[in-house]
Amino acid sequence: MREVCSSGPYLPAPLLLCIPEDMKGTMLLVGLLALCMTPGLAEYNINVNDDNNVAGSGQQSVSINNAHNVANVDNNNGWDSWNALWDYQNGFAATRLFAKKTCIVHKMNNEVMPSLQTLDALAKEKGKGSGGQPPKVLRYSVSSNQVDDLNKFGQNIAGMCQGLPTYVAEEIPETNLAFYSEKCYDANILWILNISFCGSTIQSK
């Protein structure tokens, strides 16, 4: 049986991968099946140019990565664009504000923020709305102290916020919202969640 040898792109140069010539078709088929079975990204582009988009008109694209338990929301609105990353595995979320060249990190509130599966299902509705239900609200107070070690938030957030001033935000209890008067930056997720980042750190940039 004749063998075909190749160094391959993933093998050190001195090592050779040798397979029988009549098995080349089988190996190709197995490789294609593996690619098909690998959990991929689900991506949705949703127009949020309506009254629910308090932060301004634009388009949001939602990417769901079930393999890594991560959701990514891109709000494309010119200079007011922002990107949010929800890392369900580590329990942290980060929002990158392009106009302010800043990253904000906070703990995920699983009682208010939708699960990865729920967000996936809602995004599939392509902006049909929530049937009249008001969006949930999360408001955060942003610390004035920069984060000195991004790695504690996981590699996904560390990669997104690398090289940017990054601040931790603490959720403001719902009972205190009525008495909170500081100006805030809104980064709303579709029609389901209104998120505000408040404090002098955000307003001064």
Coordinates of C-alpha atoms in Angstrom, one line a residue:
M1 CA 0.0 0.0 0.0
R2 CA 1.5 3.3 -1.1
E3 CA 1.8 6.1 1.6
V4 CA 1.7 9.8 1.0
C5 CA 3.8 11.8 3.5
S6 CA 3.5 15.5 4.3
S7 CA 4.9 17.7 7.0
G8 CA 1.5 19.5 7.4
P9 CA 0.9 23.0 8.7
Y10 CA 0.5 21.9 12.3
L11 CA 3.5 19.6 12.6
P12 CA 7.1 20.5 13.4
A13 CA 9.2 20.5 10.2
P14 CA 11.1 17.3 11.0
L15 CA 7.9 15.3 11.6
L16 CA 6.0 13.8 8.7
L17 CA 2.4 12.8 8.6
C18 CA 2.1 9.6 6.5
I19 CA -1.3 8.2 5.4
P20 CA -2.1 5.5 2.9
E21 CA -3.0 7.0 -0.4
D22 CA -6.4 5.2 -0.6
M23 CA -7.4 6.8 2.8
K24 CA -6.9 10.4 1.6
G25 CA -10.6 10.7 0.7
T26 CA -11.7 9.3 4.1
M27 CA -9.5 11.7 6.0
L28 CA -10.9 14.6 4.0
L29 CA -14.4 13.5 4.7
V30 CA -13.7 13.2 8.5
G31 CA -12.2 16.7 8.5
L32 CA -15.3 18.2 6.8
L33 CA -17.6 16.4 9.3
A34 CA -15.5 17.8 12.2
L35 CA -15.9 21.3 10.8
C36 CA -19.7 20.9 10.4
M37 CA -20.0 19.6 14.0
T38 CA -18.0 22.4 15.6
P39 CA -20.3 24.8 17.3
G40 CA -20.0 28.1 15.4
L41 CA -21.2 31.7 15.8
A42 CA -24.8 32.7 15.3
E43 CA -24.9 36.3 14.1
Y44 CA -27.9 38.6 13.7
N45 CA -28.1 42.1 12.3
I46 CA -30.9 44.1 13.8
N47 CA -32.1 47.6 13.0
V48 CA -32.7 49.6 16.3
N49 CA -33.7 52.8 14.7
D50 CA -36.8 53.3 16.8
D51 CA -38.0 54.9 20.1
N52 CA -36.5 52.1 22.2
N53 CA -33.0 53.0 21.1
V54 CA -32.5 55.8 23.6
A55 CA -28.8 56.0 22.9
G56 CA -29.4 57.0 19.3
S57 CA -30.2 55.5 16.0
G58 CA -28.1 52.8 14.5
Q59 CA -27.9 49.1 13.9
Q60 CA -27.0 46.4 16.4
S61 CA -25.4 43.1 15.4
V62 CA -25.6 40.3 18.0
S63 CA -23.1 37.4 17.9
I64 CA -23.7 34.3 20.0
N65 CA -20.8 31.8 20.7
N66 CA -22.4 28.8 22.5
A67 CA -19.0 27.0 22.6
H68 CA -17.4 29.6 24.7
N69 CA -20.6 31.0 26.4
V70 CA -20.0 34.5 25.1
A71 CA -22.3 37.1 23.5
N72 CA -21.1 40.1 21.6
V73 CA -23.3 43.1 20.7
D74 CA -22.0 45.8 18.3
N75 CA -23.9 49.1 18.2
N76 CA -23.0 50.8 15.0
N77 CA -23.9 54.5 15.2
G78 CA -20.9 56.5 13.9
W79 CA -18.8 58.1 16.6
D80 CA -21.3 57.0 19.3
S81 CA -20.7 53.3 18.5
W82 CA -19.9 50.9 21.2
N83 CA -19.3 47.2 21.7
A84 CA -20.5 45.0 24.5
L85 CA -19.2 41.6 25.5
W86 CA -21.0 39.3 27.9
D87 CA -18.8 36.5 29.2
Y88 CA -21.3 34.1 30.9
Q89 CA -18.6 31.6 31.9
N90 CA -16.6 34.2 34.0
G91 CA -19.7 36.2 35.0
F92 CA -18.4 39.6 33.8
A93 CA -19.4 42.0 31.1
A94 CA -17.5 44.7 29.4
T95 CA -18.6 47.7 27.2
R96 CA -16.1 49.5 25.0
L97 CA -17.1 53.1 24.3
F98 CA -15.4 54.2 21.1
A99 CA -16.0 57.9 21.4
K100 CA -14.6 58.0 24.9
K101 CA -11.8 55.5 24.2
T102 CA -12.7 53.7 27.4
C103 CA -13.7 50.2 28.6
I104 CA -16.1 49.6 31.5
V105 CA -16.3 46.2 33.2
H106 CA -19.0 45.0 35.6
K107 CA -20.4 41.8 37.1
M108 CA -23.3 40.3 35.2
N109 CA -26.7 40.4 37.0
N110 CA -28.2 37.1 35.9
E111 CA -31.6 38.0 37.4
V112 CA -31.9 40.9 35.0
M113 CA -29.6 40.1 32.0
P114 CA -31.0 37.4 29.7
S115 CA -29.3 34.0 29.5
L116 CA -27.3 33.2 26.4
Q117 CA -30.1 31.0 25.1
T118 CA -32.7 33.7 25.8
L119 CA -30.6 36.4 24.1
D120 CA -30.2 34.1 21.1
A121 CA -33.9 33.5 20.8
L122 CA -34.7 37.2 21.2
A123 CA -32.2 38.2 18.6
K124 CA -33.8 35.8 16.1
E125 CA -36.9 37.9 16.3
K126 CA -35.1 40.5 14.2
G127 CA -36.3 43.5 16.1
K128 CA -40.0 42.5 16.4
G129 CA -40.0 43.9 19.9
S130 CA -41.1 42.4 23.2
G131 CA -44.8 42.5 22.8
G132 CA -45.3 45.7 24.8
Q133 CA -43.2 44.7 27.8
P134 CA -41.0 47.5 29.0
P135 CA -37.2 46.9 28.9
K136 CA -35.4 46.0 32.1
V137 CA -33.1 48.6 33.6
L138 CA -29.6 48.4 34.9
R139 CA -27.7 51.5 36.1
Y140 CA -24.0 51.5 37.1
S141 CA -21.7 53.9 38.9
V142 CA -18.3 53.9 37.3
S143 CA -15.3 54.0 39.6
S144 CA -12.6 56.7 39.0
N145 CA -9.8 54.1 39.5
Q146 CA -8.3 52.4 36.5
V147 CA -8.1 48.6 36.4
D148 CA -4.4 47.5 36.6
D149 CA -5.0 43.8 35.8
L150 CA -7.5 42.9 33.1
N151 CA -6.7 39.2 33.2
K152 CA -8.9 38.7 36.3
F153 CA -11.9 39.3 34.1
G154 CA -11.0 36.5 31.7
Q155 CA -9.1 36.5 28.4
N156 CA -12.1 37.6 26.3
I157 CA -12.6 40.9 28.2
A158 CA -8.8 41.3 28.5
G159 CA -8.4 41.1 24.8
M160 CA -11.2 43.6 24.1
C161 CA -10.1 46.2 26.6
Q162 CA -6.3 45.8 26.1
G163 CA -4.6 49.2 25.7
L164 CA -7.6 51.2 26.8
P165 CA -8.3 52.9 30.2
T166 CA -10.6 50.4 31.9
Y167 CA -12.8 51.1 34.9
V168 CA -15.0 48.9 37.1
A169 CA -18.7 49.8 37.5
E170 CA -20.9 48.8 40.4
E171 CA -24.6 48.3 40.0
I172 CA -26.8 51.0 41.6
P173 CA -29.6 49.3 43.7
E174 CA -33.0 49.7 42.2
T175 CA -34.2 51.4 45.4
N176 CA -31.6 54.2 44.9
L177 CA -32.3 54.9 41.2
A178 CA -34.9 57.6 41.9
F179 CA -32.4 59.6 43.9
Y180 CA -29.5 59.2 41.5
S181 CA -29.0 62.5 39.5
E182 CA -25.6 62.1 37.8
K183 CA -25.5 62.1 34.0
C184 CA -25.2 58.8 32.4
Y185 CA -24.1 57.2 29.1
D186 CA -26.7 54.8 27.7
A187 CA -25.8 51.5 26.0
N188 CA -29.1 49.7 25.5
I189 CA -29.3 46.2 24.3
L190 CA -32.0 45.8 21.6
W191 CA -35.4 46.5 23.1
I192 CA -34.9 44.2 26.1
L193 CA -32.4 45.9 28.4
N194 CA -31.5 49.6 29.2
I195 CA -28.0 49.9 30.6
S196 CA -26.6 53.2 31.9
F197 CA -23.1 54.0 33.0
C198 CA -23.0 57.0 35.3
G199 CA -20.4 59.1 37.1
S200 CA -17.8 61.8 36.5
T201 CA -15.3 59.3 35.0
I202 CA -17.6 58.9 32.0
Q203 CA -18.7 62.5 31.7
S204 CA -15.2 63.9 31.8
K205 CA -14.0 62.0 28.8

